Coordinates of C-alpha atoms and ligand atoms in Angstrom, one line a residue:
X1 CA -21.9 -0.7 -1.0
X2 CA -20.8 -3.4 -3.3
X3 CA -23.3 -5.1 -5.7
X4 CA -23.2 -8.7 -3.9
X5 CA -21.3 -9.4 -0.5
X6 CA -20.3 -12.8 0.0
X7 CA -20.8 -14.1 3.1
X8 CA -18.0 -15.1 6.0
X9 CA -17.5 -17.8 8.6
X10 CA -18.5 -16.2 12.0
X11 CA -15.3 -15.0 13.3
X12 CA -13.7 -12.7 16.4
X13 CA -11.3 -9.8 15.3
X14 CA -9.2 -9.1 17.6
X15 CA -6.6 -5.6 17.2
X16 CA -3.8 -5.0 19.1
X17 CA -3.5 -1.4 19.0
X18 CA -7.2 -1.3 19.2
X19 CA -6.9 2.1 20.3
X20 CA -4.5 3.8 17.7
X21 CA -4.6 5.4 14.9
X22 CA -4.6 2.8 12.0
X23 CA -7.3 0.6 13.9
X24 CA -9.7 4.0 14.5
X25 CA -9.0 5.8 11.1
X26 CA -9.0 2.6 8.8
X27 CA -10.1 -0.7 10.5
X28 CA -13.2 -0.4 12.8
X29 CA -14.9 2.1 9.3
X30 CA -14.1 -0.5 7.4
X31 CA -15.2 -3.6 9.5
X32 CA -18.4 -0.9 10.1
X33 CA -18.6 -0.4 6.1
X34 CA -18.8 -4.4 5.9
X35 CA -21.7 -4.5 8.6
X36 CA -23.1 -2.5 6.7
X37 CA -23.3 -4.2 3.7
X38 CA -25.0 -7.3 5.9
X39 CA -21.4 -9.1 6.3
X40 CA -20.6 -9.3 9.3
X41 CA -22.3 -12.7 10.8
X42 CA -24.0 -11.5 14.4
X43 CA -21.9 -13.8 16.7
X44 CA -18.8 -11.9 15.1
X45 CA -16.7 -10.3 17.8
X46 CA -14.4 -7.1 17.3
X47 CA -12.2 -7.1 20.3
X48 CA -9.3 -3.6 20.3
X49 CA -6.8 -4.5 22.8
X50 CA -4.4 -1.8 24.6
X51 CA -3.1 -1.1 27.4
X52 CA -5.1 1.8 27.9
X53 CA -7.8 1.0 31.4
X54 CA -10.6 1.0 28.7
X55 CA -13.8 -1.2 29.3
X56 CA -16.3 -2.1 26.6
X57 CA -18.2 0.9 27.1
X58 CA -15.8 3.5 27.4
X59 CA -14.1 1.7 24.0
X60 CA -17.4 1.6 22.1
X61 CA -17.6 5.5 23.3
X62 CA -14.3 6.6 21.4
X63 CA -15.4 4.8 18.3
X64 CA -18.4 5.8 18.0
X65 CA -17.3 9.9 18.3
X66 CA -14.7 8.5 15.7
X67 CA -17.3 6.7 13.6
X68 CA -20.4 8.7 14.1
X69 CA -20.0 10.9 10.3
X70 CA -20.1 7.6 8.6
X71 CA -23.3 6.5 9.5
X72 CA -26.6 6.8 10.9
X73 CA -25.9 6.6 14.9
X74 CA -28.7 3.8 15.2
X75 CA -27.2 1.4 12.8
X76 CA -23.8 2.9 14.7
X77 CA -25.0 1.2 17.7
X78 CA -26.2 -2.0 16.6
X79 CA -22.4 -2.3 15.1
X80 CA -21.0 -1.1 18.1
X81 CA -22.5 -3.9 20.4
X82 CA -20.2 -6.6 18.6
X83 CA -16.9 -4.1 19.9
X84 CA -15.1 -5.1 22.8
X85 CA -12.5 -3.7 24.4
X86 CA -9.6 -5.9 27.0
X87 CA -6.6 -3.8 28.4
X88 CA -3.5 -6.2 27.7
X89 CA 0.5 -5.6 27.7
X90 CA 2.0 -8.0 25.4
X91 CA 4.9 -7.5 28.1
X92 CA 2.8 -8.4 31.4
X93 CA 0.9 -11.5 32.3
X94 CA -2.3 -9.9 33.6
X95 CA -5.2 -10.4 31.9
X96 CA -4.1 -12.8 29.5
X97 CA -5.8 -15.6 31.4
X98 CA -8.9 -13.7 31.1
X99 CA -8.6 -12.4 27.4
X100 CA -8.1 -16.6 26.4
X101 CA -11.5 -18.0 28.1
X102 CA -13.1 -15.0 26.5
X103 CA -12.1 -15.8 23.1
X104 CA -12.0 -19.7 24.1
X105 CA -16.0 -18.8 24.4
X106 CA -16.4 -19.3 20.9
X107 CA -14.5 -22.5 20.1
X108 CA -15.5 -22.4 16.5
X109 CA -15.5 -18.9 15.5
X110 CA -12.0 -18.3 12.7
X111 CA -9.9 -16.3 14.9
X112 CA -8.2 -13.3 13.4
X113 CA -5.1 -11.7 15.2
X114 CA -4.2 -8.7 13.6
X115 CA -1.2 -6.6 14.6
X116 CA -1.7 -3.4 14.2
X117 CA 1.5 -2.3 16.8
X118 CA 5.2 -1.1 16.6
X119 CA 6.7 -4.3 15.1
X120 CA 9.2 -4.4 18.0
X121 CA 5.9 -6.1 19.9
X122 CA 5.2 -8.7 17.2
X123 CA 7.3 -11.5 18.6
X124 CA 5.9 -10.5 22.5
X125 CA 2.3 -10.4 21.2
X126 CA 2.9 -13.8 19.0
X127 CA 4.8 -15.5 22.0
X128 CA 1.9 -14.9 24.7
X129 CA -0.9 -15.9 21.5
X130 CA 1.0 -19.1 21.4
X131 CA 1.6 -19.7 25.4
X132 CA -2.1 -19.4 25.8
X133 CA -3.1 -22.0 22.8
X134 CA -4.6 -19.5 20.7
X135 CA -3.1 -20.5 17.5
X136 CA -4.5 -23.4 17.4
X137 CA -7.5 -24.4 14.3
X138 CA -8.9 -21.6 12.4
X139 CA -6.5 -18.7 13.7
X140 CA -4.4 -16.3 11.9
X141 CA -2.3 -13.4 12.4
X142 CA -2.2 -10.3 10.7
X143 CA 0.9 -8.1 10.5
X144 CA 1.1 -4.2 9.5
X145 CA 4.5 -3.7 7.9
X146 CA 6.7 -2.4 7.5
X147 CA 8.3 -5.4 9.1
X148 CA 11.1 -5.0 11.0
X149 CA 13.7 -1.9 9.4
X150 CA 15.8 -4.3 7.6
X151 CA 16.4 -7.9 6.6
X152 CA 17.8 -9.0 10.0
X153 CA 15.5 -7.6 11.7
X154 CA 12.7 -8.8 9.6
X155 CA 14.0 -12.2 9.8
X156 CA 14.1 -12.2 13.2
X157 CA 10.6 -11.3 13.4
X158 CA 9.3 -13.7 10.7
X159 CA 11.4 -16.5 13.0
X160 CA 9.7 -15.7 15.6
X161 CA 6.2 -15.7 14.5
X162 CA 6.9 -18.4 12.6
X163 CA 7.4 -20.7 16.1
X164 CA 3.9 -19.6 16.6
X165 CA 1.9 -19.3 13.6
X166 CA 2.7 -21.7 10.6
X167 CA 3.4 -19.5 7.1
X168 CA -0.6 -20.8 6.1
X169 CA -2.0 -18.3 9.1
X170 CA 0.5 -15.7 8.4
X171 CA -1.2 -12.8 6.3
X172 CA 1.3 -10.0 5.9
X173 CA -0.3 -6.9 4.8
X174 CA 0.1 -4.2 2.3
X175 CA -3.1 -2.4 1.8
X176 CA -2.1 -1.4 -1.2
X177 CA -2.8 -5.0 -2.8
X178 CA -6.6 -4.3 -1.4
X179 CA -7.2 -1.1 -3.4
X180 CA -9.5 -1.4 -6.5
X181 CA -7.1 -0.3 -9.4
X182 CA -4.5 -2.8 -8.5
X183 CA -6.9 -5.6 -8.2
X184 CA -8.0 -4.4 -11.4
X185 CA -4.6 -4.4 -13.4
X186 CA -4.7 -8.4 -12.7
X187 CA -8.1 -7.8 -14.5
X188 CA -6.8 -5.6 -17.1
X189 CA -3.6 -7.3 -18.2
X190 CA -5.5 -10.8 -17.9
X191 CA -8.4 -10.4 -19.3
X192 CA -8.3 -8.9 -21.8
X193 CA -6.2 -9.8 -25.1
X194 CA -5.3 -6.2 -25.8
X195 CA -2.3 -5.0 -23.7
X196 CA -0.1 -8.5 -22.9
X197 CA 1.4 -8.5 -26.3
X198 CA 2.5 -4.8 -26.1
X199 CA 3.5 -5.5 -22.0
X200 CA 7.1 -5.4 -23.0
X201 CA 10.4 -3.7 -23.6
X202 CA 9.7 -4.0 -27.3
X203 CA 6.8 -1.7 -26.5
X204 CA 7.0 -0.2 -23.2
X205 CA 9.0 3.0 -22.9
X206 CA 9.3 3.6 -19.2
X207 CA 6.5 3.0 -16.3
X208 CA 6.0 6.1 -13.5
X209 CA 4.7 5.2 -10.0
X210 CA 3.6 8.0 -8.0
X211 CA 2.5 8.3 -4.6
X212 CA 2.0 11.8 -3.5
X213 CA 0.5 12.6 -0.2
X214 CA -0.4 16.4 0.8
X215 CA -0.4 15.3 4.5
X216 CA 2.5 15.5 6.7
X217 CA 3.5 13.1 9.5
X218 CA 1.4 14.9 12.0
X219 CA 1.4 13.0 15.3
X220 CA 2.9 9.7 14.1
X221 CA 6.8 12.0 14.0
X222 CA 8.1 8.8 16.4
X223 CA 7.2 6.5 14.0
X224 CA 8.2 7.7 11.1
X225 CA 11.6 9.4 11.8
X226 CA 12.5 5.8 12.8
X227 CA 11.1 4.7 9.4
X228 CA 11.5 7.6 6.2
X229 CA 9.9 7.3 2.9
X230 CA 12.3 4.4 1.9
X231 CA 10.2 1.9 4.6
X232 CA 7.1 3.4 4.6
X233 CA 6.1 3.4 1.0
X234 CA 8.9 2.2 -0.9
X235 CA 10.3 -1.2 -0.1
X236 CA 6.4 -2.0 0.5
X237 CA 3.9 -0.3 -1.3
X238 CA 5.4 0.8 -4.1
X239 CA 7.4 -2.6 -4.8
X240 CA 4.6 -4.0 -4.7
X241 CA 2.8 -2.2 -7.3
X242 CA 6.1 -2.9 -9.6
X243 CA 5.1 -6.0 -9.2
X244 CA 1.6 -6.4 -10.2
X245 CA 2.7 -4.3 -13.4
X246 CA 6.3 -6.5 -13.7
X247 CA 5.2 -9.8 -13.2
X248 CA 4.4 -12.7 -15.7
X249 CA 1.2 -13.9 -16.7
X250 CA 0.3 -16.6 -13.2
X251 CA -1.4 -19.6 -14.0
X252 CA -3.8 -18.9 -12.4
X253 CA -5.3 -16.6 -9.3
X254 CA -3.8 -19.2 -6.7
X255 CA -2.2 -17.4 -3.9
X256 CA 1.1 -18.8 -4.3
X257 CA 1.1 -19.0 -8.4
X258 CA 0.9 -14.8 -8.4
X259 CA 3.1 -14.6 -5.3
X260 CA 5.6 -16.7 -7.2
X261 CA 5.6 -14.5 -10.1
X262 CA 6.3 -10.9 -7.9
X263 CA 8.8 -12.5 -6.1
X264 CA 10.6 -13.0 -9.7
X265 CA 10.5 -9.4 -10.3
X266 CA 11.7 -9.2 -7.3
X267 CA 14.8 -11.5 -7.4
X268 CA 15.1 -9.6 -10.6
X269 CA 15.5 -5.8 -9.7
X270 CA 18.9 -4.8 -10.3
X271 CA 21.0 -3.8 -7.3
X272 CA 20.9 -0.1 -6.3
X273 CA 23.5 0.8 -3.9
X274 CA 27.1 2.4 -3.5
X275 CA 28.1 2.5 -6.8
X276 CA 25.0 4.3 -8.4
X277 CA 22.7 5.8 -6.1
X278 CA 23.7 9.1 -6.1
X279 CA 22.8 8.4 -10.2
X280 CA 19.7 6.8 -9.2
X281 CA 18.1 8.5 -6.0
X282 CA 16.9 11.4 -4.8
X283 CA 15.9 12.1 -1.8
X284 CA 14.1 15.2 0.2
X285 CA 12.7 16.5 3.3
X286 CA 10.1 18.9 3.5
X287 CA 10.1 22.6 4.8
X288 CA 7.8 25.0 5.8
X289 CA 5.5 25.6 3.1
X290 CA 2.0 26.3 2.0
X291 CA -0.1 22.9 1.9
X292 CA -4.0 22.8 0.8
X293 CA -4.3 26.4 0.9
X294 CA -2.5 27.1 4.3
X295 CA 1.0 27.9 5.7
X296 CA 2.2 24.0 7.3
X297 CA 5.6 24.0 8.9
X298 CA 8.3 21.9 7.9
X299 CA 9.2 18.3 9.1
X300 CA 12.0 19.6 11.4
X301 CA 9.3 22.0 13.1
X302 CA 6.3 19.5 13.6
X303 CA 8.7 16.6 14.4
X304 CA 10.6 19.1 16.9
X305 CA 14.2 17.9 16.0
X306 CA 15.9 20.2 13.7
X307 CA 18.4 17.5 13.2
X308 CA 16.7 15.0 11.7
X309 CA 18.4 13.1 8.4
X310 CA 14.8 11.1 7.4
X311 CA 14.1 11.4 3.8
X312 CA 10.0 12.3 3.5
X313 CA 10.0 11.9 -0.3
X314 CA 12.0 9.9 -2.5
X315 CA 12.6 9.5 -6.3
X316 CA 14.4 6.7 -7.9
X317 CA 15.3 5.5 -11.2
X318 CA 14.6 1.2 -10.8
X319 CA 15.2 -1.5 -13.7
X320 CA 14.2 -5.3 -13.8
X321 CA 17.2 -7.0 -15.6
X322 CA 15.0 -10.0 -16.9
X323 CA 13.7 -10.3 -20.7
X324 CA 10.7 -8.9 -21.0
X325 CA 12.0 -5.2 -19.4
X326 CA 15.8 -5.0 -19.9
X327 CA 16.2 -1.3 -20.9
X328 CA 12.4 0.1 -19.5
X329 CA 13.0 2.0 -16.8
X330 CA 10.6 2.3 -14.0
X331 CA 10.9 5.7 -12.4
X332 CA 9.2 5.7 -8.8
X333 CA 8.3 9.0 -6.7
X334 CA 6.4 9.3 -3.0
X335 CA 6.3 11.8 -0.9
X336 CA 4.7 13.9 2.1
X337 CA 3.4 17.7 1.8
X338 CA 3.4 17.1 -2.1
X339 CA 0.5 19.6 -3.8
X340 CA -2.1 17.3 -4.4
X341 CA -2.9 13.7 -3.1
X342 CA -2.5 11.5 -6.1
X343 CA -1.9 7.7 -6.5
X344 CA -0.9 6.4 -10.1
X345 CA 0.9 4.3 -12.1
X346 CA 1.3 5.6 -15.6
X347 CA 2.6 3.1 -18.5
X348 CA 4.1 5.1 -21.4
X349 CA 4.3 3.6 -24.8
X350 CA 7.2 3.9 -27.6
X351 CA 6.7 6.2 -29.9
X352 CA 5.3 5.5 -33.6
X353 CA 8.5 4.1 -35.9
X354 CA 7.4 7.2 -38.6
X355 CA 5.3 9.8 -38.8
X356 CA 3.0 10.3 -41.9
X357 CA 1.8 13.2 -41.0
X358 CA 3.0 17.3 -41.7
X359 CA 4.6 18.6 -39.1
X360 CA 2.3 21.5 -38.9
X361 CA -0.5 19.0 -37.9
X362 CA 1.0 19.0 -34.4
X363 CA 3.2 16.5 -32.6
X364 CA 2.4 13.0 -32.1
X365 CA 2.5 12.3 -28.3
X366 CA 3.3 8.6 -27.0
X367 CA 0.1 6.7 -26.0
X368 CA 0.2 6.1 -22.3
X369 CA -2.0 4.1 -19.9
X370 CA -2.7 5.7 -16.3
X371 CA -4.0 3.7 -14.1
X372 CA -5.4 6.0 -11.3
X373 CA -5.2 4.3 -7.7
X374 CA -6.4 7.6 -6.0
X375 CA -8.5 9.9 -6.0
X376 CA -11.0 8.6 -8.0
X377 CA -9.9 5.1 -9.1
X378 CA -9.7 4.5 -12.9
X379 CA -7.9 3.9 -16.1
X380 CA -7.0 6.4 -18.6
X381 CA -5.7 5.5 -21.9
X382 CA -4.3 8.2 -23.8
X383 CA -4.7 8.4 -27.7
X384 CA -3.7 10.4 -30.7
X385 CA -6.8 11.0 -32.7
X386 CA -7.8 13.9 -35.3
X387 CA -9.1 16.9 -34.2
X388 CA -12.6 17.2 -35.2
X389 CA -13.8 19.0 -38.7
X390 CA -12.6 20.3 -42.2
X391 CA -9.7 22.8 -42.0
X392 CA -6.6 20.2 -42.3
X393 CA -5.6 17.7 -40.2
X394 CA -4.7 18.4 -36.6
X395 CA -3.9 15.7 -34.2
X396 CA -5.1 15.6 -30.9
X397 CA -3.8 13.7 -27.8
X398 CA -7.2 12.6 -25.5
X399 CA -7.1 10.2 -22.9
X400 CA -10.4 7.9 -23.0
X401 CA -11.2 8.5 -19.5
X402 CA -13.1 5.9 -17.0
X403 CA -14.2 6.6 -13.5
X404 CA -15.2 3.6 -11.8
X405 CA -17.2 5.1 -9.5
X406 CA -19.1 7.1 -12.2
X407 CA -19.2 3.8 -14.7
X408 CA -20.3 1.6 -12.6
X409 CA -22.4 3.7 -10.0
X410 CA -20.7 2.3 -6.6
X411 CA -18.5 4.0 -4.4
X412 CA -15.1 2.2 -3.8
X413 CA -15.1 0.3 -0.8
X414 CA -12.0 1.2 1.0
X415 CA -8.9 -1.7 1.0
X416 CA -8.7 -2.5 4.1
X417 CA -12.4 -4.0 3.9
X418 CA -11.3 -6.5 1.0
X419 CA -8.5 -7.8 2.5
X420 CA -9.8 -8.0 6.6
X421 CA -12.6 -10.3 4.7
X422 CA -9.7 -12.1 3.0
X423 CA -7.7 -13.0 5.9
X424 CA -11.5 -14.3 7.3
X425 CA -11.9 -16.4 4.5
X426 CA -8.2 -17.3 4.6
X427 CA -7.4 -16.2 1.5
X428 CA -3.7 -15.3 1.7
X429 CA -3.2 -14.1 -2.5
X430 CA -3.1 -10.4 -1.7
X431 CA -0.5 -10.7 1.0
X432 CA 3.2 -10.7 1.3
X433 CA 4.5 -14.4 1.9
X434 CA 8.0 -14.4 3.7
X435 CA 10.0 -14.4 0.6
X436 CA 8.6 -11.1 -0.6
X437 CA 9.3 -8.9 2.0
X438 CA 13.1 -10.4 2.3
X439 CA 13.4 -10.0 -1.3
X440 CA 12.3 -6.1 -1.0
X441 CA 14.5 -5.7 2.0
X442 CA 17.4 -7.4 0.2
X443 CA 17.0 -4.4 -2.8
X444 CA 16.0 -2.0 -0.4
X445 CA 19.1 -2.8 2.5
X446 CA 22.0 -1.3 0.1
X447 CA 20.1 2.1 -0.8
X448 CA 19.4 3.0 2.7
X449 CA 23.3 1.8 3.5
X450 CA 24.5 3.6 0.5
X451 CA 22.5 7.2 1.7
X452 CA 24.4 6.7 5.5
X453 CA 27.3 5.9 4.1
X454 CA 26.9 9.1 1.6
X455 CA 26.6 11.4 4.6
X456 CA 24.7 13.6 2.9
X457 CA 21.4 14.8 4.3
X458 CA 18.2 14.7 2.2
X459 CA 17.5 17.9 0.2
X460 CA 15.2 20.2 1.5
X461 CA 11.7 20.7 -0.9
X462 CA 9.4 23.4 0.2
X463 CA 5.7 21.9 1.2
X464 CA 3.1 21.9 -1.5
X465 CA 5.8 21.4 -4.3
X466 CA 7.2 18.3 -6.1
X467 CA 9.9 17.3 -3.8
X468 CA 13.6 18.8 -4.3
X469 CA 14.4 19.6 -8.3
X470 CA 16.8 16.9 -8.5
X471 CA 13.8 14.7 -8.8
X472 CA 12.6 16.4 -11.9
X473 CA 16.6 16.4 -13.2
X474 CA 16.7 12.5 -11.8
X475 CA 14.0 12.2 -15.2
X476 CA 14.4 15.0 -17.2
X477 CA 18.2 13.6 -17.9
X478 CA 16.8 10.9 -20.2
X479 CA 14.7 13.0 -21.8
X480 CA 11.7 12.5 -20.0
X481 CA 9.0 14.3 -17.7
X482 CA 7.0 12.8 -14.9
X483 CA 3.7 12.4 -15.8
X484 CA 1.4 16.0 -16.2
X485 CA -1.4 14.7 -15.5
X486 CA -0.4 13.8 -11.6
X487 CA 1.0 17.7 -11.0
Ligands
BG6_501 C1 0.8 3.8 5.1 C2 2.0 4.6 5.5 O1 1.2 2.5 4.9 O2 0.2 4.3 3.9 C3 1.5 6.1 5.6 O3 2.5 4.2 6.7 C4 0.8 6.6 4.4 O4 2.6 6.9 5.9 C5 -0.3 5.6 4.0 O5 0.3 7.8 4.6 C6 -0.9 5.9 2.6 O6 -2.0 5.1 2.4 P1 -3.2 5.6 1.5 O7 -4.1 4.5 1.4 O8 -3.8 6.8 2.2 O9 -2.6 6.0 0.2

């Protein structure tokens, strides 16, 4: 629960996809998370849309089986009676009239359209919003990326969304920017006086992003094999992260003065394609293997197409041609069926100019900052201190460790419940504006035209390992090691 929930507008939700995975696993727990916490105003309506025959019973039924662990079933059911349910195909005119003077009930409620589909139905879903008025006043539409699987075809999609929905109602999201840590490196680099001066290439030897996943694609195979690592996590998530750590102080917490300042970094990443990715790149598919404890098969087997050529992890070797990081490298790594589920980014430090110390009082390690985005979200800063007691000196390297759960007492709410509140409150600063996500797909276009034209298939990595060795060598070959405490 958090310490002091600020209160909304009264508003209607409405998911299309209302019956899939993202809105069960991650939307409806954390709108029910938010109820919980006494924010979710009583007029409020959750509608899931899908073209499944569902009614508002049979919907609230499936939810609640899905929802039941989280919470006591009679607070369960008190939630569950502001959850509706309207079969509607984007593609199909039925029902539309219906589904309009049902949300036209509540004239001044903000309405929330979030997309939780394929983005092939965007435009369709945006088109029909618009025939039937329903982006008029307070309404806004959310859209799950990735969006579209390159920069024509997000362009095309941001066109036509854009006829409906003016940039102001457009929230674009990346649930990344809702998780705790990376809220909190605004915090950390901005408040506090300690690590700006340092934040630089005088200072900075290399960053590491990780995102490591033990899961593999399970039942979403159509979706992903369409997508790989590169769009799932890469040109969104992970850019994004770059970002917060890249960017220059904004003037302020304004949505567009921090948006300006990643889209800099951005326009600023140097190009990765043809010429150098073989250099700069790795990437892997995974094969049968032994995952949390237990024999998984490999991506060919579960996605039943021996043929596929879809990268499930990737490793690359990025660099920000602008002052302030010419020279750092930033050395990014995700990946399915890795051996432990671990979110991080980890900020390593030059090295000391000269050692005063005997060499037989151990090595002096490089101070690094880990910022931990999962499990257990905290910051770890790691220092070079004396080893306790007579006997010589001995240097030690210890990381002063913070949990925030266990500092501050709270668990962490999940991100999805910051940002669905955000786009209530209309608060667009944690979402992508246009710019961004044709920015990432303009550095992410030439990789993924550079692998095709390679020919070369990804390189198998056995589940529960790192990825394929070449990821380690894609490091180890300027003589450094991806962070220890992630593996
Ligand atoms: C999603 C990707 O955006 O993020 C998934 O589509 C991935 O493939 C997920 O599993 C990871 O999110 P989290 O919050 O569990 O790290």
């Amino acid at each position: 629960m958090t310490a002091s929930p600020q209160s909304v507008e009264p508003f209607d939700l409405v998911i299309f996809g209302g019956t899939g995975d993202l809105a069960v696993r991650k939307l409806l727990p954390a709108l029910f998370h938010r109820f919980l916490d006494g924010q979710i105003p009583a007029s409020s309506r959750i509608v899931g849309i899908a073209r499944e025959a569902l009614d508002d019973a049979g919907y609230r039924a499936q939810l609640r089986e899905a929802l039941i662990g989280v919470c006591a079933a009679a607070q369960l059911d008190v939630f569950l009676q502001q959850v509706f349910y309207r079969p509607l195909d984007a593609r199909k005119d039925e029902g539309w009239n219906d589904f309009t003077a049902f949300i036209g009930a509540q004239p001044e409620h903000v309405r929330v359209f979030y997309l939780s589909t394929s983005p092939e139905l965007f435009v369709d879903i945006c088109t029909r919003l618009g025939q039937h008025g329903l982006n008029q006043g307070a309404s806004r539409v959310v859209l799950e990326k990735p969006i579209g699987r390159d920069l024509a075809s997000a362009n095309q999609i941001n066109d036509a969304v854009g006829k409906v929905f003016s940039e102001s109602q457009t929230f674009r999201i990346d649930h990344y920017l809702g998780k705790e840590t990376v809220q909190n490196l605004l915090v950390l680099r901005f408040g506090n006086a300690l690590f700006e001066p340092l934040w630089n290439a005088g200072h900075i030897d290399h960053v590491q992003i990780t995102v490591a996943e033990t899961l593999g694609v399970g039942h979403r195979g159509a979706y992903y094999d369409r997508a790989g690592a590169l769009r799932d996590m890469v040109q969104n998530h992970m850019l994004q992260l770059l970002c917060m750590v890249a960017m220059e102080p904004p003037s302020s917490l304004a949505p567009d003065a921090v948006r300006d300042e990643k889209l800099k970094v951005l326009h600023s990443l140097k190009a990765i394609d043809d010429s150098n990715a073989a250099q700069l790149t790795v990437r892997g598919q995974y094969r049968a293997g032994v995952a949390e404890g237990a024999g998984v098969p490999g991506y060919p087997e579960e996605l039943g197409n021996s043929k596929s050529n879809t990268e499930t992890f990737v490793a690359l070797k990025a660099e920000i041609a602008n002052w302030r990081w010419a020279g750092v490298p930033f050395y990014l790594r995700t990946g399915k069926r890795l051996p432990s589920r671990v979110s991080e980014i980890a900020v390593t430090f030059k090295p000391v100019p000269h050692s005063i110390f005997n060499p037989d009082a151990g090595t002096l390690s490089q101070n690094r900052l880990v910022l931990r985005l999962q499990p257990d979200e905290g910051v770890k800063l790691w220092l070079t201190i004396k080893h306790p007691g007579p006997g010589g000196l001995r240097l030690r390297h210890v990381p002063l460790d913070m949990s925030f759960a266990q500092a501050f007492g709270v668990q962490q709410p999940d991100a999805y419940e910051r940002l669905l509140l955000d786009v209530v409150r209309g608060n667009p600063t944690l979402f992508m504006r246009r710019d961004e996500v044709e920015a990432a797909w303009r550095w992410a276009g030439p990789i993924l035209a550079a692998w095709a034209d390679s020919g070369e298939p990804p390189r198998p990595y056995a589940a529960g390992s790192w990825g394929p060795s070449a990821a380690v060598a894609l490091i180890e070959r300027d003589g450094r090691t991806w962070n220890e405490d992630s593996e």
